[in-house]
């Protein structure tokens, strides 16, 4: 039992390492200067993906990244073959559907295009993408509206704070003036303006 558990752990670690190397190689290939360097990175992707597929033929990530590498090498038929294999395992996977439609548009065979249309995969994919875009648009609009409301509330709070501070300053100034008048011997009656300025006897 312990040997089997260790074996599973080893395979899991090995798989993660290979898939990570493949992903890094894809990124490097995208950023590579020169065709030779790009091909070297893509061959590395294929090597690491094949290593995983050698003991786990249905590994989704390994097959998907292998298809991506073939696409980047302009070997579209090979990429389509892999993606069609993956669609049998995960027919509703959006990433796989997206890559499949891109491959077919890029130069897939008539047979692949017919298969795509007959299964209605392309229509489903476009509808889902449209729904996602609409939902994302609504979310962005809602966030924008919330920001506007927050901004308006912030402006209102700032104005209220400023007005309160100005009112406090006016009150302080009035108190200061009243004290000054009292010190000079004036009676200040705010209820009777005519009596303002009358000196104490």
mmCIF file of C-alpha atoms in Angstrom:
data_model
loop_
_atom_site.group_PDB
_atom_site.id
_atom_site.type_symbol
_atom_site.label_atom_id
_atom_site.label_comp_id
_atom_site.label_asym_id
_atom_site.label_seq_id
_atom_site.Cartn_x
_atom_site.Cartn_y
_atom_site.Cartn_z
ATOM 1 C CA UNK A 1 0.000 0.000 0.000
ATOM 2 C CA UNK A 2 2.780 2.410 0.896
ATOM 3 C CA UNK A 3 4.563 1.635 -2.373
ATOM 4 C CA UNK A 4 1.386 2.358 -4.337
ATOM 5 C CA UNK A 5 0.849 5.653 -2.501
ATOM 6 C CA UNK A 6 4.430 6.706 -3.126
ATOM 7 C CA UNK A 7 4.021 5.802 -6.787
ATOM 8 C CA UNK A 8 0.855 7.924 -7.061
ATOM 9 C CA UNK A 9 2.604 10.850 -5.371
ATOM 10 C CA UNK A 10 5.599 10.506 -7.678
ATOM 11 C CA UNK A 11 3.372 10.448 -10.779
ATOM 12 C CA UNK A 12 1.426 13.483 -9.546
ATOM 13 C CA UNK A 13 4.624 15.464 -8.935
ATOM 14 C CA UNK A 14 6.113 14.360 -12.255
ATOM 15 C CA UNK A 15 2.914 15.336 -14.095
ATOM 16 C CA UNK A 16 2.820 18.801 -12.523
ATOM 17 C CA UNK A 17 6.488 19.356 -13.331
ATOM 18 C CA UNK A 18 6.060 18.325 -16.983
ATOM 19 C CA UNK A 19 2.910 20.406 -17.457
ATOM 20 C CA UNK A 20 4.528 23.450 -15.872
ATOM 21 C CA UNK A 21 7.566 23.072 -18.135
ATOM 22 C CA UNK A 22 5.274 22.771 -21.150
ATOM 23 C CA UNK A 23 3.358 25.916 -20.195
ATOM 24 C CA UNK A 24 6.558 27.892 -19.640
ATOM 25 C CA UNK A 25 7.870 26.688 -23.005
ATOM 26 C CA UNK A 26 4.642 27.887 -24.697
ATOM 27 C CA UNK A 27 5.086 31.337 -23.151
ATOM 28 C CA UNK A 28 8.735 31.400 -24.194
ATOM 29 C CA UNK A 29 7.782 30.371 -27.730
ATOM 30 C CA UNK A 30 5.278 33.234 -27.931
ATOM 31 C CA UNK A 31 7.985 35.687 -26.898
ATOM 32 C CA UNK A 32 10.865 34.109 -28.830
ATOM 33 C CA UNK A 33 12.887 36.147 -31.303
ATOM 34 C CA UNK A 34 13.468 34.109 -34.433
ATOM 35 C CA UNK A 35 11.818 31.022 -35.865
ATOM 36 C CA UNK A 36 14.567 28.617 -34.759
ATOM 37 C CA UNK A 37 14.232 29.542 -31.096
ATOM 38 C CA UNK A 38 10.450 29.386 -31.340
ATOM 39 C CA UNK A 39 10.562 25.860 -32.798
ATOM 40 C CA UNK A 40 12.977 24.747 -30.066
ATOM 41 C CA UNK A 41 10.543 25.854 -27.373
ATOM 42 C CA UNK A 42 7.582 24.206 -29.130
ATOM 43 C CA UNK A 43 9.506 20.940 -29.463
ATOM 44 C CA UNK A 44 10.084 21.160 -25.703
ATOM 45 C CA UNK A 45 6.340 21.491 -25.210
ATOM 46 C CA UNK A 46 5.717 18.376 -27.291
ATOM 47 C CA UNK A 47 8.429 16.466 -25.422
ATOM 48 C CA UNK A 48 7.007 17.243 -21.970
ATOM 49 C CA UNK A 49 3.399 16.655 -23.030
ATOM 50 C CA UNK A 50 4.276 13.315 -24.636
ATOM 51 C CA UNK A 51 6.055 12.328 -21.438
ATOM 52 C CA UNK A 52 2.787 12.725 -19.520
ATOM 53 C CA UNK A 53 0.640 11.188 -22.261
ATOM 54 C CA UNK A 54 2.973 8.158 -22.202
ATOM 55 C CA UNK A 55 1.511 7.053 -18.859
ATOM 56 C CA UNK A 56 -1.744 9.085 -18.874
ATOM 57 C CA UNK A 57 -3.104 9.163 -22.413
ATOM 58 C CA UNK A 58 -6.300 11.043 -21.459
ATOM 59 C CA UNK A 59 -4.622 13.843 -19.518
ATOM 60 C CA UNK A 60 -6.541 16.941 -20.605
ATOM 61 C CA UNK A 61 -3.846 19.550 -19.982
ATOM 62 C CA UNK A 62 -1.075 17.544 -21.626
ATOM 63 C CA UNK A 63 -3.127 16.914 -24.768
ATOM 64 C CA UNK A 64 -4.418 20.493 -24.863
ATOM 65 C CA UNK A 65 -0.942 22.020 -24.604
ATOM 66 C CA UNK A 66 0.318 19.583 -27.209
ATOM 67 C CA UNK A 67 -2.450 20.792 -29.541
ATOM 68 C CA UNK A 68 -1.493 24.405 -28.812
ATOM 69 C CA UNK A 69 2.103 23.627 -29.732
ATOM 70 C CA UNK A 70 1.031 22.066 -33.037
ATOM 71 C CA UNK A 71 -1.162 25.077 -33.746
ATOM 72 C CA UNK A 72 1.788 27.410 -33.128
ATOM 73 C CA UNK A 73 3.872 25.265 -35.474
ATOM 74 C CA UNK A 74 1.113 25.600 -38.107
ATOM 75 C CA UNK A 75 0.513 21.860 -38.031
ATOM 76 C CA UNK A 76 -3.241 22.327 -37.887
ATOM 77 C CA UNK A 77 -4.395 18.781 -38.828
ATOM 78 C CA UNK A 78 -2.389 17.278 -35.945
ATOM 79 C CA UNK A 79 -3.816 19.838 -33.539
ATOM 80 C CA UNK A 80 -7.375 19.158 -34.737
ATOM 81 C CA UNK A 81 -6.902 15.417 -34.273
ATOM 82 C CA UNK A 82 -5.897 15.940 -30.647
ATOM 83 C CA UNK A 83 -8.722 18.388 -29.956
ATOM 84 C CA UNK A 84 -11.316 16.028 -31.446
ATOM 85 C CA UNK A 85 -9.994 13.342 -29.124
ATOM 86 C CA UNK A 86 -10.395 15.719 -26.158
ATOM 87 C CA UNK A 87 -13.946 16.646 -27.199
ATOM 88 C CA UNK A 88 -14.917 13.004 -26.805
ATOM 89 C CA UNK A 89 -13.787 13.238 -23.186
ATOM 90 C CA UNK A 90 -15.018 16.748 -22.393
ATOM 91 C CA UNK A 91 -17.461 17.867 -25.120
ATOM 92 C CA UNK A 92 -18.555 21.002 -23.221
ATOM 93 C CA UNK A 93 -15.094 22.275 -22.254
ATOM 94 C CA UNK A 94 -15.047 25.939 -23.371
ATOM 95 C CA UNK A 95 -11.277 26.176 -23.780
ATOM 96 C CA UNK A 96 -11.220 23.088 -25.977
ATOM 97 C CA UNK A 97 -14.187 24.330 -28.022
ATOM 98 C CA UNK A 98 -12.557 27.713 -28.476
ATOM 99 C CA UNK A 99 -9.284 26.200 -29.677
ATOM 100 C CA UNK A 100 -11.173 23.824 -31.969
ATOM 101 C CA UNK A 101 -13.097 26.651 -33.636
ATOM 102 C CA UNK A 102 -9.854 28.638 -34.046
ATOM 103 C CA UNK A 103 -8.135 25.658 -35.655
ATOM 104 C CA UNK A 104 -11.022 24.994 -38.024
ATOM 105 C CA UNK A 105 -11.119 28.644 -39.056
ATOM 106 C CA UNK A 106 -7.342 28.725 -39.451
ATOM 107 C CA UNK A 107 -7.302 25.941 -41.983
ATOM 108 C CA UNK A 108 -8.991 22.809 -40.842
ATOM 109 C CA UNK A 109 -10.231 20.244 -43.313
ATOM 110 C CA UNK A 110 -13.702 20.424 -44.812
ATOM 111 C CA UNK A 111 -14.519 17.284 -42.871
ATOM 112 C CA UNK A 112 -13.584 18.947 -39.600
ATOM 113 C CA UNK A 113 -15.654 22.013 -40.466
ATOM 114 C CA UNK A 114 -18.648 19.863 -41.359
ATOM 115 C CA UNK A 115 -18.258 17.918 -38.145
ATOM 116 C CA UNK A 116 -18.099 21.118 -36.164
ATOM 117 C CA UNK A 117 -21.226 22.530 -37.792
ATOM 118 C CA UNK A 118 -23.184 19.255 -37.664
ATOM 119 C CA UNK A 119 -22.604 18.856 -33.957
ATOM 120 C CA UNK A 120 -23.700 22.432 -33.412
ATOM 121 C CA UNK A 121 -20.555 22.991 -31.404
ATOM 122 C CA UNK A 122 -19.698 26.209 -33.138
ATOM 123 C CA UNK A 123 -23.175 27.667 -32.595
ATOM 124 C CA UNK A 124 -23.163 26.676 -28.930
ATOM 125 C CA UNK A 125 -19.718 28.142 -28.462
ATOM 126 C CA UNK A 126 -20.662 31.445 -30.102
ATOM 127 C CA UNK A 127 -23.883 31.658 -28.074
ATOM 128 C CA UNK A 128 -22.024 30.983 -24.847
ATOM 129 C CA UNK A 129 -19.363 33.538 -25.723
ATOM 130 C CA UNK A 130 -22.094 36.074 -26.541
ATOM 131 C CA UNK A 131 -23.798 35.399 -23.209
ATOM 132 C CA UNK A 132 -20.503 35.725 -21.361
ATOM 133 C CA UNK A 133 -19.733 39.001 -23.126
ATOM 134 C CA UNK A 134 -23.200 40.362 -22.332
ATOM 135 C CA UNK A 135 -22.890 39.299 -18.714
ATOM 136 C CA UNK A 136 -19.427 40.832 -18.479
ATOM 137 C CA UNK A 137 -20.773 44.024 -20.036
ATOM 138 C CA UNK A 138 -23.577 44.174 -17.468
ATOM 139 C CA UNK A 139 -21.127 43.590 -14.628
ATOM 140 C CA UNK A 140 -18.832 46.349 -15.914
ATOM 141 C CA UNK A 141 -21.765 48.737 -16.302
ATOM 142 C CA UNK A 142 -22.939 47.920 -12.776
ATOM 143 C CA UNK A 143 -19.451 48.487 -11.396
ATOM 144 C CA UNK A 144 -19.220 51.769 -13.307
ATOM 145 C CA UNK A 145 -22.579 52.902 -11.902
ATOM 146 C CA UNK A 146 -21.498 51.915 -8.385
ATOM 147 C CA UNK A 147 -18.303 53.930 -8.782
ATOM 148 C CA UNK A 148 -20.285 56.956 -9.961
ATOM 149 C CA UNK A 149 -22.618 56.644 -6.969
ATOM 150 C CA UNK A 150 -19.669 56.233 -4.617
ATOM 151 C CA UNK A 151 -18.012 59.277 -6.176
ATOM 152 C CA UNK A 152 -21.184 61.330 -5.802
ATOM 153 C CA UNK A 153 -21.566 60.247 -2.197
ATOM 154 C CA UNK A 154 -17.932 61.093 -1.536
ATOM 155 C CA UNK A 155 -18.430 64.550 -3.046
ATOM 156 C CA UNK A 156 -21.546 65.013 -0.925
ATOM 157 C CA UNK A 157 -19.713 63.925 2.235
ATOM 158 C CA UNK A 158 -16.806 66.241 1.418
ATOM 159 C CA UNK A 159 -19.198 69.147 0.848
ATOM 160 C CA UNK A 160 -21.006 68.457 4.119
ATOM 161 C CA UNK A 161 -17.712 68.287 6.009
ATOM 162 C CA UNK A 162 -16.538 71.535 4.386
ATOM 163 C CA UNK A 163 -19.831 73.303 5.141
ATOM 164 C CA UNK A 164 -19.747 72.082 8.727
ATOM 165 C CA UNK A 165 -16.181 73.322 9.128
ATOM 166 C CA UNK A 166 -17.127 76.692 7.611
ATOM 167 C CA UNK A 167 -20.115 76.971 9.956
ATOM 168 C CA UNK A 168 -17.927 76.149 12.956
ATOM 169 C CA UNK A 169 -15.437 78.816 11.858
ATOM 170 C CA UNK A 170 -18.243 81.378 11.517
ATOM 171 C CA UNK A 171 -19.513 80.530 14.988
ATOM 172 C CA UNK A 172 -16.016 80.864 16.414
ATOM 173 C CA UNK A 173 -15.622 84.245 14.716
ATOM 174 C CA UNK A 174 -18.992 85.410 16.082
ATOM 175 C CA UNK A 175 -18.068 84.292 19.591
ATOM 176 C CA UNK A 176 -14.736 86.060 19.253
ATOM 177 C CA UNK A 177 -16.481 89.283 18.175
ATOM 178 C CA UNK A 178 -18.988 89.039 21.017
ATOM 179 C CA UNK A 179 -16.230 88.599 23.578
ATOM 180 C CA UNK A 180 -14.363 91.556 22.114
ATOM 181 C CA UNK A 181 -17.469 93.759 22.351
ATOM 182 C CA UNK A 182 -18.158 92.657 25.906
ATOM 183 C CA UNK A 183 -14.581 93.406 26.898
ATOM 184 C CA UNK A 184 -14.999 96.914 25.440
ATOM 185 C CA UNK A 185 -18.159 97.501 27.492
ATOM 186 C CA UNK A 186 -20.808 96.952 24.863
ATOM 187 C CA UNK A 187 -24.105 95.147 25.507
ATOM 188 C CA UNK A 188 -24.927 92.836 22.678
ATOM 189 C CA UNK A 189 -28.521 91.797 22.342
ATOM 190 C CA UNK A 190 -28.982 89.629 19.314
ATOM 191 C CA UNK A 191 -32.773 89.660 19.797
ATOM 192 C CA UNK A 192 -32.927 93.481 19.450
ATOM 193 C CA UNK A 193 -30.650 94.904 16.759
ATOM 194 C CA UNK A 194 -31.456 98.490 17.827
ATOM 195 C CA UNK A 195 -29.795 97.919 21.168
ATOM 196 C CA UNK A 196 -26.541 96.751 19.618
ATOM 197 C CA UNK A 197 -23.652 98.947 20.541
ATOM 198 C CA UNK A 198 -25.276 100.518 23.630
ATOM 199 C CA UNK A 199 -22.574 100.977 26.272
ATOM 200 C CA UNK A 200 -22.937 99.794 29.816
ATOM 201 C CA UNK A 201 -23.644 102.500 32.377
#
